[in-house]
mmCIF file with all atom_site columns, C-alpha atoms and ligand atoms in Angstrom:
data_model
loop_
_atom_site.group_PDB
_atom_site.id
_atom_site.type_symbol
_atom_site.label_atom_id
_atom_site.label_alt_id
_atom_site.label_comp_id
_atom_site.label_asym_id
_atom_site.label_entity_id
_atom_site.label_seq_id
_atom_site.pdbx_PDB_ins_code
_atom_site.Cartn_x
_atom_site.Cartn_y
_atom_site.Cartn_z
_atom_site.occupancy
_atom_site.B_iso_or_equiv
_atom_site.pdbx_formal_charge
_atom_site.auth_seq_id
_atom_site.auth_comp_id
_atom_site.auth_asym_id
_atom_site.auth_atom_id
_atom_site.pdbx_PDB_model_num
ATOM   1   C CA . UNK A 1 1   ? 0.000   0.000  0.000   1.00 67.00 ? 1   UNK A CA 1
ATOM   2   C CA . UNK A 1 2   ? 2.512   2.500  1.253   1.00 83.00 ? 2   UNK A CA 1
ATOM   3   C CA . UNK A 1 3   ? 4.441   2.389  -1.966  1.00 93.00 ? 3   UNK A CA 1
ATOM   4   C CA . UNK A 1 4   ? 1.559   3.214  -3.951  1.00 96.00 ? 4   UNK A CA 1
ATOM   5   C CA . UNK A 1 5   ? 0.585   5.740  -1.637  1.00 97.00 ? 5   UNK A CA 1
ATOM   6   C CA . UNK A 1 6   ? 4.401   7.008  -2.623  1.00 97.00 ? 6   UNK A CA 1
ATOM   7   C CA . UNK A 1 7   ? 3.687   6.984  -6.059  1.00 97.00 ? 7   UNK A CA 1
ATOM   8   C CA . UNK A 1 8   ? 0.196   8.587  -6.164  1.00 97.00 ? 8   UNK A CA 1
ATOM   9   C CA . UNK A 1 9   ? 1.552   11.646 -4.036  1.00 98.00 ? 9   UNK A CA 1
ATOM   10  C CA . UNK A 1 10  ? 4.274   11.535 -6.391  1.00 98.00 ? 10  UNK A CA 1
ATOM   11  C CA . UNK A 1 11  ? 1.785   12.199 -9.548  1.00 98.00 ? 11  UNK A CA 1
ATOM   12  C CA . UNK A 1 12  ? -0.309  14.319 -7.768  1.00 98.00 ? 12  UNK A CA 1
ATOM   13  C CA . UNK A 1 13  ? -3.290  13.943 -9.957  1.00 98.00 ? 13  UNK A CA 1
ATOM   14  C CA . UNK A 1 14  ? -4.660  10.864 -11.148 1.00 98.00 ? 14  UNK A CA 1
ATOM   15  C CA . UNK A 1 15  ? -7.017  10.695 -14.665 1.00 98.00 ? 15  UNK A CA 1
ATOM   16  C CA . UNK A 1 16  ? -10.171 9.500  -14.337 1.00 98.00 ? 16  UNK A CA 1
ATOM   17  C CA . UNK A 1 17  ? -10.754 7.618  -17.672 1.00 98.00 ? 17  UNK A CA 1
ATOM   18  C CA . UNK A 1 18  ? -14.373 6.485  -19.177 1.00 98.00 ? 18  UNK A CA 1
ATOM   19  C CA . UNK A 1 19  ? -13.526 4.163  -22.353 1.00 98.00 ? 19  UNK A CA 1
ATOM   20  C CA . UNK A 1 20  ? -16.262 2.810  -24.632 1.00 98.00 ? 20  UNK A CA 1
ATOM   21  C CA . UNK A 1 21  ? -13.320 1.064  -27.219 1.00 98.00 ? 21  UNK A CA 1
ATOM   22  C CA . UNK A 1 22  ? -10.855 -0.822 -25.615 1.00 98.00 ? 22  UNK A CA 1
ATOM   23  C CA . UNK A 1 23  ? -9.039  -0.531 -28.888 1.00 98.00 ? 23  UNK A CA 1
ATOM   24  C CA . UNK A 1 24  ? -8.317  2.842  -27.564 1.00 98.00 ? 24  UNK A CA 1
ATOM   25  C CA . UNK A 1 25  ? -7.009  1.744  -24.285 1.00 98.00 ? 25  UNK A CA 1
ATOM   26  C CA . UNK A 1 26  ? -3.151  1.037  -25.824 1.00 98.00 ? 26  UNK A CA 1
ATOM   27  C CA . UNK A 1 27  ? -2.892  4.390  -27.561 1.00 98.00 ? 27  UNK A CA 1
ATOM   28  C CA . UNK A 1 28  ? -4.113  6.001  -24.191 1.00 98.00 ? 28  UNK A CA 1
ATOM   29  C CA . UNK A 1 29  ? -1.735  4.514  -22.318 1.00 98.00 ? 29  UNK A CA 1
ATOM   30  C CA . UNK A 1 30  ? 1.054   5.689  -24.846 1.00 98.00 ? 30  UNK A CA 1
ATOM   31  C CA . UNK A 1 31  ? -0.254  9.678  -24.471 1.00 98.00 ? 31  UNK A CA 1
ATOM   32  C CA . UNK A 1 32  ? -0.325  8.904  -20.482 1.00 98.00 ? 32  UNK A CA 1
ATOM   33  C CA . UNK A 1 33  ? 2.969   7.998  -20.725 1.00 98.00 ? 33  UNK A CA 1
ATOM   34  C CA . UNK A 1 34  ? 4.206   10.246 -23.413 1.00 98.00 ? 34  UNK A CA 1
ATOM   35  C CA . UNK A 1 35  ? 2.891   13.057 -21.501 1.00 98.00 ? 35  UNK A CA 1
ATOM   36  C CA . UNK A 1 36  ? 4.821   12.055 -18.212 1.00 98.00 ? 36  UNK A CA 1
ATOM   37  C CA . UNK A 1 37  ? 1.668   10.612 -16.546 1.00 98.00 ? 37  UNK A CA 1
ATOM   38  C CA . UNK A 1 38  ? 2.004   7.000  -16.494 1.00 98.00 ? 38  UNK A CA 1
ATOM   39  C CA . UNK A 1 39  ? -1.419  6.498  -14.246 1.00 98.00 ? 39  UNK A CA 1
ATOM   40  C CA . UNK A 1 40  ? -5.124  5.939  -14.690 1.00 98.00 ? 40  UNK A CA 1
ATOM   41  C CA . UNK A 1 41  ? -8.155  5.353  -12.975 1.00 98.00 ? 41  UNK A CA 1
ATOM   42  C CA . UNK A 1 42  ? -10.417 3.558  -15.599 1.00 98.00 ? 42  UNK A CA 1
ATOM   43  C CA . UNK A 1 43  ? -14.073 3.353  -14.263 1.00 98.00 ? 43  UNK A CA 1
ATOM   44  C CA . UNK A 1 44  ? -16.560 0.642  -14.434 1.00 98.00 ? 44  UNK A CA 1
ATOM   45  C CA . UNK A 1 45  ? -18.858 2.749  -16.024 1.00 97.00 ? 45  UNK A CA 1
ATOM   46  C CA . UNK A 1 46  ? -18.661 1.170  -19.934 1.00 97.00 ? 46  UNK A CA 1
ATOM   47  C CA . UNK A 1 47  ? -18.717 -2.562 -20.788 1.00 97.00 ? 47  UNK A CA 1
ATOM   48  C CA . UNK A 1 48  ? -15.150 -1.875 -22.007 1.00 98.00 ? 48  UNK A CA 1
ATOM   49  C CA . UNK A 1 49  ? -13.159 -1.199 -18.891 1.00 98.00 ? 49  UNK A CA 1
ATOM   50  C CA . UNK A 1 50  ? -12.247 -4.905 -17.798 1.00 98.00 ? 50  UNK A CA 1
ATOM   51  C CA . UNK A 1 51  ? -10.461 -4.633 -21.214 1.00 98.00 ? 51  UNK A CA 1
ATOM   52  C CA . UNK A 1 52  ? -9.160  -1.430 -21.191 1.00 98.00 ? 52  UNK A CA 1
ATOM   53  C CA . UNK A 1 53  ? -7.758  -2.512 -17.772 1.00 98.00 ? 53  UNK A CA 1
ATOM   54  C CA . UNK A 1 54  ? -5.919  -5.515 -19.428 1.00 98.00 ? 54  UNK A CA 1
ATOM   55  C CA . UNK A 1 55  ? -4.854  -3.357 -22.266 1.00 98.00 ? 55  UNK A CA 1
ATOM   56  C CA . UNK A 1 56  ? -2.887  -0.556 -20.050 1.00 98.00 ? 56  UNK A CA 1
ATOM   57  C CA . UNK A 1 57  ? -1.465  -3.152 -17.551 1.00 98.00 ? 57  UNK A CA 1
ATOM   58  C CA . UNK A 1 58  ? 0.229   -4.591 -20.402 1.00 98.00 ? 58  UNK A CA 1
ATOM   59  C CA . UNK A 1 59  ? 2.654   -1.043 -20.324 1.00 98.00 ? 59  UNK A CA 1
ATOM   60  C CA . UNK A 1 60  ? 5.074   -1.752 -17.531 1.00 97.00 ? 60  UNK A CA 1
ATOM   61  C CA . UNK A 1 61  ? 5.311   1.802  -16.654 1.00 97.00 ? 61  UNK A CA 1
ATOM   62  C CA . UNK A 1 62  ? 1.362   1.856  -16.153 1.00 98.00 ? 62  UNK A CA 1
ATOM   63  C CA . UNK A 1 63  ? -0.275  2.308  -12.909 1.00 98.00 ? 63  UNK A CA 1
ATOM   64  C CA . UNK A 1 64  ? -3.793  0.989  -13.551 1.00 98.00 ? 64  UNK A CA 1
ATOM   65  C CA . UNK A 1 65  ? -6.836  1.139  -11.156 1.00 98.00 ? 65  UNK A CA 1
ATOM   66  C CA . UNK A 1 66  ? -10.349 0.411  -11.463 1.00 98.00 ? 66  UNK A CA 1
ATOM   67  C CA . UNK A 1 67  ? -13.130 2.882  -10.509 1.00 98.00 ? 67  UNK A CA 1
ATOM   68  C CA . UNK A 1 68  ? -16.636 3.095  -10.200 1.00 98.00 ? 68  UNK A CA 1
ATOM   69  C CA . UNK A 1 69  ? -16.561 -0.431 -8.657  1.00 98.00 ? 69  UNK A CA 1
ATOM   70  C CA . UNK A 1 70  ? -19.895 -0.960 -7.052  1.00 98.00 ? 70  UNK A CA 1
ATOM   71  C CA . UNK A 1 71  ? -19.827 -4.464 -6.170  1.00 98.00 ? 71  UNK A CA 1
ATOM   72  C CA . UNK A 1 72  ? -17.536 -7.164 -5.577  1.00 98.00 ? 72  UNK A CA 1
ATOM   73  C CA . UNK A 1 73  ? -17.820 -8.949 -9.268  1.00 98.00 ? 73  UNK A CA 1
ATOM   74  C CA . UNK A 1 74  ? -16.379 -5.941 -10.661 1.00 98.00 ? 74  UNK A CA 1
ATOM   75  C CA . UNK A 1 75  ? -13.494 -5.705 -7.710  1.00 98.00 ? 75  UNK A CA 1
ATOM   76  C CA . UNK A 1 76  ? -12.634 -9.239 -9.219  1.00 98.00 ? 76  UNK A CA 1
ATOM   77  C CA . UNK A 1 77  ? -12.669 -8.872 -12.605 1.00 98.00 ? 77  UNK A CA 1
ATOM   78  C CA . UNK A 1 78  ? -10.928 -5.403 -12.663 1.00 98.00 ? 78  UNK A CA 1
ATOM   79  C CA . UNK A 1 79  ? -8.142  -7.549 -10.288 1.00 98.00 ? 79  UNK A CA 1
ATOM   80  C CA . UNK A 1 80  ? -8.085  -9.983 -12.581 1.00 98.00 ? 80  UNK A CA 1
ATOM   81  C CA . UNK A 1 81  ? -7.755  -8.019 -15.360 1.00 98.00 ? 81  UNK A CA 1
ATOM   82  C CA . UNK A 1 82  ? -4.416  -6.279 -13.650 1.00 98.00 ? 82  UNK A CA 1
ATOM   83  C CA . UNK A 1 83  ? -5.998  -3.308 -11.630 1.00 98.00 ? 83  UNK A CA 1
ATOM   84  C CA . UNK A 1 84  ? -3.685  -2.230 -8.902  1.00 98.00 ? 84  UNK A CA 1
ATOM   85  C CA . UNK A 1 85  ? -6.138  -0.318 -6.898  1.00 98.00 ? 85  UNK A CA 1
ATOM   86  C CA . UNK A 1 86  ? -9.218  0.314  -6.557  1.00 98.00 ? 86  UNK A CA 1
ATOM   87  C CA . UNK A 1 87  ? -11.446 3.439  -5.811  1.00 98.00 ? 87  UNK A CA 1
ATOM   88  C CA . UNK A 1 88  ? -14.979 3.628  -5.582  1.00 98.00 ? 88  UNK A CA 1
ATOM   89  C CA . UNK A 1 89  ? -18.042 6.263  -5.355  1.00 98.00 ? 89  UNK A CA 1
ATOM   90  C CA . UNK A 1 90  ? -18.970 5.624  -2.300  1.00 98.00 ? 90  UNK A CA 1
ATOM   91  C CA . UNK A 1 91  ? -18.410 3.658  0.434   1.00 98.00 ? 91  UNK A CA 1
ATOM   92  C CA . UNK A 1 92  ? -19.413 -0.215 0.267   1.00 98.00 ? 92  UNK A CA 1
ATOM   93  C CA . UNK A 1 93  ? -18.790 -2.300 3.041   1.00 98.00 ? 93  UNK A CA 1
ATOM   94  C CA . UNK A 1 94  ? -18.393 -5.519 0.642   1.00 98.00 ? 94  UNK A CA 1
ATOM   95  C CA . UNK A 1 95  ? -16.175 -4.171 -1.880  1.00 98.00 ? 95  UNK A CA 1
ATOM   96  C CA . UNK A 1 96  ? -13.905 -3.068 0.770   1.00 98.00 ? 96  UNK A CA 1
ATOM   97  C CA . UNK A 1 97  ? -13.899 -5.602 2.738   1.00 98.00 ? 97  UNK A CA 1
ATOM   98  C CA . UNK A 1 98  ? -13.019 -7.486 -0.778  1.00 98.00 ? 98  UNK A CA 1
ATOM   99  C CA . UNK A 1 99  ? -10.062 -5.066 -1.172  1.00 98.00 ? 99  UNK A CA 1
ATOM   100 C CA . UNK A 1 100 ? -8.586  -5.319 2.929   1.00 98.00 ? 100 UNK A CA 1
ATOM   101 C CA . UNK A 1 101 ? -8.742  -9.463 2.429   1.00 98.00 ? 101 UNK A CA 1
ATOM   102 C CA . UNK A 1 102 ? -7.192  -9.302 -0.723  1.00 97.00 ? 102 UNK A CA 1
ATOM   103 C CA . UNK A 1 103 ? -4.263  -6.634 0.053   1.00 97.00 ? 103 UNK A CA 1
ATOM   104 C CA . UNK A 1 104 ? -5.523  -4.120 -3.059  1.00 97.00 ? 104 UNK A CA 1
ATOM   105 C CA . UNK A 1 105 ? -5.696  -0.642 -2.049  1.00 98.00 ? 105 UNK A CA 1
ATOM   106 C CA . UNK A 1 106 ? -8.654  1.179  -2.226  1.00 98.00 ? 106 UNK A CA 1
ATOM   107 C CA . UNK A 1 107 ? -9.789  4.321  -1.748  1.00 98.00 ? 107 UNK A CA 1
ATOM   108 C CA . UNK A 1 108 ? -13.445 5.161  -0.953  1.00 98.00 ? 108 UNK A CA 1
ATOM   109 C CA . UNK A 1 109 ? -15.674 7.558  -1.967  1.00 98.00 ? 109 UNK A CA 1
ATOM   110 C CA . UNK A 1 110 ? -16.889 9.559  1.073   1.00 97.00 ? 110 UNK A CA 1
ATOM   111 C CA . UNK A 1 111 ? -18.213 13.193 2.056   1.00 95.00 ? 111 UNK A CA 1
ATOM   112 C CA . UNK A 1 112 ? -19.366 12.669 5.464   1.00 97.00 ? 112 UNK A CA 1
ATOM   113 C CA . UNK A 1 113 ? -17.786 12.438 8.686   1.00 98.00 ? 113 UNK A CA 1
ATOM   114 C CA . UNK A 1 114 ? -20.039 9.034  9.042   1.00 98.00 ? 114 UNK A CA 1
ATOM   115 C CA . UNK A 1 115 ? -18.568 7.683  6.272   1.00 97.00 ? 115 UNK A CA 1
ATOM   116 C CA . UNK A 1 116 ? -14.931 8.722  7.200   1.00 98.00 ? 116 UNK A CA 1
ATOM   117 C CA . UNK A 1 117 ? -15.770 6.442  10.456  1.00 98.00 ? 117 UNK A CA 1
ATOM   118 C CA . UNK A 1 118 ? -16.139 3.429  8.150   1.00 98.00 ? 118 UNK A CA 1
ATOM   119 C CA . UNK A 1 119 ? -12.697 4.137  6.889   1.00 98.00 ? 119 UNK A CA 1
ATOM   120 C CA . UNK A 1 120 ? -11.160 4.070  10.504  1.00 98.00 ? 120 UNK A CA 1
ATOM   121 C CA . UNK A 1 121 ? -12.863 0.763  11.343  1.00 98.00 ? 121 UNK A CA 1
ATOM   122 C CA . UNK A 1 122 ? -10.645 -0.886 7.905   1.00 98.00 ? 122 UNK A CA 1
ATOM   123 C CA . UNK A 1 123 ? -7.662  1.500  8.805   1.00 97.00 ? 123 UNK A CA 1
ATOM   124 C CA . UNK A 1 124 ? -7.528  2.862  5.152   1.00 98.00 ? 124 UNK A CA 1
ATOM   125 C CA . UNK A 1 125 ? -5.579  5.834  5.303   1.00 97.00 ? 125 UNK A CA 1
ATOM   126 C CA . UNK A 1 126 ? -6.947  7.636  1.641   1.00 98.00 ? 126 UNK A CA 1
ATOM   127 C CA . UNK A 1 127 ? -10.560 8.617  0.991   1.00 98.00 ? 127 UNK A CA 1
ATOM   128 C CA . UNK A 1 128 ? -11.694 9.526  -2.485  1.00 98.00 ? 128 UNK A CA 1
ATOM   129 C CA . UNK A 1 129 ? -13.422 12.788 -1.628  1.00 98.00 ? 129 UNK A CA 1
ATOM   130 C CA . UNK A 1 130 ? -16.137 12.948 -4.177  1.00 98.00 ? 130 UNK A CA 1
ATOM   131 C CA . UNK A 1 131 ? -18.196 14.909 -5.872  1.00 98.00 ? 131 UNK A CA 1
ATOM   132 C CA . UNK A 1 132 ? -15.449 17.503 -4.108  1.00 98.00 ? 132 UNK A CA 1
ATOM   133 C CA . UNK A 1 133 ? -16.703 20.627 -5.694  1.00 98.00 ? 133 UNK A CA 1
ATOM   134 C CA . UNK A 1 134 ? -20.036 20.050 -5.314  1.00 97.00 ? 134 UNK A CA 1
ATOM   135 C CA . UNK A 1 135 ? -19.536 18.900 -1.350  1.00 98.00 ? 135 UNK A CA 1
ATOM   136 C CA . UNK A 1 136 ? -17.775 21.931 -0.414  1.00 98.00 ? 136 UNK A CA 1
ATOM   137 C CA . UNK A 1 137 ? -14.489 21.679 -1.772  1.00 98.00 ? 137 UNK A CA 1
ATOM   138 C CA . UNK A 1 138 ? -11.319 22.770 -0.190  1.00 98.00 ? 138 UNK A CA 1
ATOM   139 C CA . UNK A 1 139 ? -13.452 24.442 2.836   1.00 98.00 ? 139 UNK A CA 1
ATOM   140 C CA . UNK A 1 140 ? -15.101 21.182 3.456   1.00 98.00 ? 140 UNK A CA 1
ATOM   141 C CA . UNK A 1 141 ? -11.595 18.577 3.443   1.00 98.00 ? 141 UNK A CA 1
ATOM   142 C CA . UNK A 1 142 ? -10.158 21.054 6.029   1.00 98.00 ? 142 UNK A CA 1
ATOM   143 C CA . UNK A 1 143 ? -13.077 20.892 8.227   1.00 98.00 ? 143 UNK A CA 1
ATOM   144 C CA . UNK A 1 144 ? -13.021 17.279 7.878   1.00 97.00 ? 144 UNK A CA 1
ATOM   145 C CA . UNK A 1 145 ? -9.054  16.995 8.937   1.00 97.00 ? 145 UNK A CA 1
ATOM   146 C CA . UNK A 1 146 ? -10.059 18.267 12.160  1.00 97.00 ? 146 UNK A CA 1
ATOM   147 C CA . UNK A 1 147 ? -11.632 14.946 13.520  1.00 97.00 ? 147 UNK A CA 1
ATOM   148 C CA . UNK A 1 148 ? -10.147 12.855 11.127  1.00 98.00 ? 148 UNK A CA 1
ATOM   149 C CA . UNK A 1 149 ? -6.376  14.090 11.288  1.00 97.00 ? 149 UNK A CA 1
ATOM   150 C CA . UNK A 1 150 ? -4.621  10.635 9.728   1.00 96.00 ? 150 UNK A CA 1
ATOM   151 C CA . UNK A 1 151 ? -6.960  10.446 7.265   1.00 98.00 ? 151 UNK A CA 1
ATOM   152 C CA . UNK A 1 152 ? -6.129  12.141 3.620   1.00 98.00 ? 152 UNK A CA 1
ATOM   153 C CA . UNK A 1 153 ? -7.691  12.471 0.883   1.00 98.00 ? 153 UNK A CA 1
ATOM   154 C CA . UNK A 1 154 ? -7.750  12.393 -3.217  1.00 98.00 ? 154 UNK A CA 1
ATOM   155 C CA . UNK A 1 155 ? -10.776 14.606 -4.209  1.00 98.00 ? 155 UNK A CA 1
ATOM   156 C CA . UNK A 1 156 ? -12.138 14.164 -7.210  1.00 98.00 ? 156 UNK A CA 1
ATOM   157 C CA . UNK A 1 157 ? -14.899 16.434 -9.417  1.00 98.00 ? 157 UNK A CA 1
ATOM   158 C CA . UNK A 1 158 ? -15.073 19.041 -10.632 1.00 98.00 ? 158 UNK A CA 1
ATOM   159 C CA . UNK A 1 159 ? -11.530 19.606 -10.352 1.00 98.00 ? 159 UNK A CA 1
ATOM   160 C CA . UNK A 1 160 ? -9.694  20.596 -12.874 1.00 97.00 ? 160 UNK A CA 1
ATOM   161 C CA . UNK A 1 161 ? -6.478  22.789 -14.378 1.00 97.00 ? 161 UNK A CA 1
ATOM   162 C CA . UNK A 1 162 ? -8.071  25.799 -12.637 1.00 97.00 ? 162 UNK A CA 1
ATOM   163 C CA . UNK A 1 163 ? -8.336  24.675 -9.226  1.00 98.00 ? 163 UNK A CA 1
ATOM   164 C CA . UNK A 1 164 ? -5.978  21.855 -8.700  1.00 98.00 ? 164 UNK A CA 1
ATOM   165 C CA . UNK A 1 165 ? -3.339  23.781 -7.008  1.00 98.00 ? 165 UNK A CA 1
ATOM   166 C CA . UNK A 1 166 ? -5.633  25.382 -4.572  1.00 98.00 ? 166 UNK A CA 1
ATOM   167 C CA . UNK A 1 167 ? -6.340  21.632 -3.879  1.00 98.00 ? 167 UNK A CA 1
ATOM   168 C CA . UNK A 1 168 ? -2.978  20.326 -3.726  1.00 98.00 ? 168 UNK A CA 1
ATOM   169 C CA . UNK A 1 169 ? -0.950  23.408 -1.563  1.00 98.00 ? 169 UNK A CA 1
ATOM   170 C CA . UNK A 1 170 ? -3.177  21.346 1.253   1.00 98.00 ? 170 UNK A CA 1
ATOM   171 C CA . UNK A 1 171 ? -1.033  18.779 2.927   1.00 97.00 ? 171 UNK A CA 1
ATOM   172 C CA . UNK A 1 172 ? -3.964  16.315 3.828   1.00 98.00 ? 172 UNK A CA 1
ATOM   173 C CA . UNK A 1 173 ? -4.516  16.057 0.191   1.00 98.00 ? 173 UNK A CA 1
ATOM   174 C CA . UNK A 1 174 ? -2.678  13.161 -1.254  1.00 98.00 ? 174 UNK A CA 1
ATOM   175 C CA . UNK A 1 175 ? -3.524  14.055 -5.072  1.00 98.00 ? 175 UNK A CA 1
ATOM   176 C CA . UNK A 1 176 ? -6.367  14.728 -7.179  1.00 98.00 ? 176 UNK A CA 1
ATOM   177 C CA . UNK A 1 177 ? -8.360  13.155 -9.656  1.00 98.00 ? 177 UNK A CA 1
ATOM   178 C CA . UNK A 1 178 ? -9.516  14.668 -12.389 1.00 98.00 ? 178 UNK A CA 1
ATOM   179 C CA . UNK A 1 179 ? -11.259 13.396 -16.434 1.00 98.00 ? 179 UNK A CA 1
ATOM   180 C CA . UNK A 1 180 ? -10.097 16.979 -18.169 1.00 98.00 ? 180 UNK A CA 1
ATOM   181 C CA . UNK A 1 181 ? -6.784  15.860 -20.083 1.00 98.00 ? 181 UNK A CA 1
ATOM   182 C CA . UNK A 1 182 ? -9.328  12.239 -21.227 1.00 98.00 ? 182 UNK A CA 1
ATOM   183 C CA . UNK A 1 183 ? -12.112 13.652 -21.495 1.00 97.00 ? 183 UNK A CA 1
ATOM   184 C CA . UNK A 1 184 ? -13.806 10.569 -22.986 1.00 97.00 ? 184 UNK A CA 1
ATOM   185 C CA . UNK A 1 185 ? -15.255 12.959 -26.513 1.00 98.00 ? 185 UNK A CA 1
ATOM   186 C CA . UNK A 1 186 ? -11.254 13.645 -26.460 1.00 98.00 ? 186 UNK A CA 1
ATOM   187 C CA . UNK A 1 187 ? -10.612 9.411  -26.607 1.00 98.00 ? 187 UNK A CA 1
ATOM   188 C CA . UNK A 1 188 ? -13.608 8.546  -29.065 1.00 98.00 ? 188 UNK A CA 1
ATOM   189 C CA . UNK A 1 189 ? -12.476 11.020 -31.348 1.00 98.00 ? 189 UNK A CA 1
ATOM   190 C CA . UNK A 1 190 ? -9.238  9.473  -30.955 1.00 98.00 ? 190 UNK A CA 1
ATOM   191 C CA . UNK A 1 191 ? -7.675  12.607 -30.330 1.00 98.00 ? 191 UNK A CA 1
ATOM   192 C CA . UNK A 1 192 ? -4.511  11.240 -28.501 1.00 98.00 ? 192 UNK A CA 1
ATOM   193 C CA . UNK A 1 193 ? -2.034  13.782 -28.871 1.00 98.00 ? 193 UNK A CA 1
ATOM   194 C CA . UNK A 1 194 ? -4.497  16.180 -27.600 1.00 98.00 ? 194 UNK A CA 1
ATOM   195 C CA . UNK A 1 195 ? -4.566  13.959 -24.857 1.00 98.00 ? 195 UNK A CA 1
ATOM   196 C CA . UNK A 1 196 ? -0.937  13.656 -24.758 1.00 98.00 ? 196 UNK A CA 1
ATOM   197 C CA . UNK A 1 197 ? -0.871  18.125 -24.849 1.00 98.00 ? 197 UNK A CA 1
ATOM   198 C CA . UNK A 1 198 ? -2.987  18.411 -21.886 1.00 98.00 ? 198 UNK A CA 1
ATOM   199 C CA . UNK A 1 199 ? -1.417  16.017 -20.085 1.00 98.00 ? 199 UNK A CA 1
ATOM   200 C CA . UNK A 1 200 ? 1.952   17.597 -20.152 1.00 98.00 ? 200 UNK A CA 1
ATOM   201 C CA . UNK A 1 201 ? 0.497   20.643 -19.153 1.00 98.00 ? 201 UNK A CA 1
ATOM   202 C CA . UNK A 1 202 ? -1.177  19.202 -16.307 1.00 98.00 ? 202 UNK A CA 1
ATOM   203 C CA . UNK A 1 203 ? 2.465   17.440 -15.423 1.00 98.00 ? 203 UNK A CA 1
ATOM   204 C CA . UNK A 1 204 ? 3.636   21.366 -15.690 1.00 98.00 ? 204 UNK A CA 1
ATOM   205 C CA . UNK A 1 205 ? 1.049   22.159 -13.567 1.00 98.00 ? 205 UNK A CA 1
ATOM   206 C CA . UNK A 1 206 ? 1.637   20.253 -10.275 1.00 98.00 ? 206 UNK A CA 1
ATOM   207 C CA . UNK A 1 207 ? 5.209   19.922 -10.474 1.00 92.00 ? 207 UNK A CA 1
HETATM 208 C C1 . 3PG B 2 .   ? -15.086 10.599 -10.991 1.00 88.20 ? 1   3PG B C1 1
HETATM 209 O O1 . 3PG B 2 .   ? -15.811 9.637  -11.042 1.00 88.20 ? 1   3PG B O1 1
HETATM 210 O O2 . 3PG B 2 .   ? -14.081 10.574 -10.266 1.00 88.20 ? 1   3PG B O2 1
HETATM 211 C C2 . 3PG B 2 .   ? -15.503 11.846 -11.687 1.00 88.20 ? 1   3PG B C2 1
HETATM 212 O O3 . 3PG B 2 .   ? -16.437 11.591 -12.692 1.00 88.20 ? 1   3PG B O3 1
HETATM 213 C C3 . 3PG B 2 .   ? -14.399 12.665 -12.223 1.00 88.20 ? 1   3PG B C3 1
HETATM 214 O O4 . 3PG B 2 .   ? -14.846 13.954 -12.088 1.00 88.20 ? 1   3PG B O4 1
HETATM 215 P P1 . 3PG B 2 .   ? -14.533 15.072 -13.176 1.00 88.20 ? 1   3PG B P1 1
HETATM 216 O O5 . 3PG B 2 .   ? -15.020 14.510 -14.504 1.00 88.20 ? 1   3PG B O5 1
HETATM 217 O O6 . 3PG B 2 .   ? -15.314 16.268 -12.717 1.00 88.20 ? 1   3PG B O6 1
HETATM 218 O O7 . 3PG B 2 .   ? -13.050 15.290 -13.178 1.00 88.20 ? 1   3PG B O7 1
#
């Protein structure tokens, strides 16, 4: 876990991918890594992301997770399928559980101090803050640090190239995750060195 941990606070934001081809999944990967940002968080929201999971893993220099996972089927198959961690929209006590047994990190979606609780009882030490904009943002992660000081967290929506260093001069926040450098019109039109453009700048960015 820890190592990952390294490597995600090391990226400091993480894309958030939605893939209907998994033909497109290889050249992704390629303008990930082309543009210095060898990480994605491909979500279980398209029939294709088992495959697109497959597809990036294949890239050594690939960090691939799974998101979106709802239930513990999908934990599976995106493990199978070479996922690395796993993140979901909100907290399920199953799919977690799935991910603690199994030794796959995974990062919860919460916005409540009730929900931060559950993440105490498994010991996880990141929460996917999400929808972060529309939850309160910034104002609302450092209210939560106060009772929940070990805790940090990887917000995610709404964020973007405008607001992400607000986001990250906060030292509970591990990294961000944000869809704006794949958006997915950006990977059906196959628009990969687009892709490639704004994810150098976002590498810029956060350095
Ligand atoms: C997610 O599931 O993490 C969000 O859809 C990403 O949010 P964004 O598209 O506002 O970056």
């Amino acid at each position: 876990m820890s190592h990952l941990l390294d490597k995600i606070a090391e990226f400091k934001v993480i894309p958030v991918v939605k893939i209907d081809n998994a033909t497109d999944a290889a050249p992704l990967a390629k303008a990930l890594i082309a543009g210095g940002l060898p990480v994605a968080e491909v979500t279980f929201r398209t029939d294709a992301a088992e495959e697109a999971i497959k597809e990036m893993s294949k890239f050594s220099e690939m960090v691939v997770g799974a998101g979106t996972i709802t239930c513990v089927e999908q934990a599976q198959k995106a493990c199978d399928a070479g996922a690395v961690f796993i993140v979901t929209a909100g907290f399920n006590r199953l799919v977690t559980e799935f991910a603690v047994e199994n030794n796959i990190p995974i990062f919860p979606g919460v916005c409540t101090p009730t929900e931060l609780m559950y993440l105490l009882e498994y010991k996880l030490p990141v929460a996917k803050f999400f929808p972060a904009e529309q939850f309160g943002g910034l104002n609302t992660i450092k209210a939560l640090s106060g009772p929940f000081p070990n805790i940090r967290f990887m917000p995610t929506g709404g964020i973007n190239e405008k607001n992400i260093l607000e986001y990250l001069a906060n030292p509970k926040i591990i990294a961000c995750g944000g869809s704006w450098m794949v958006k997915d019109t950006l990977i059906n039109e196959q628009k990969f060195d687009e892709i490639q453009r704004l994810t150098s700048e976002a590498v810029k960015l956060v350095k």
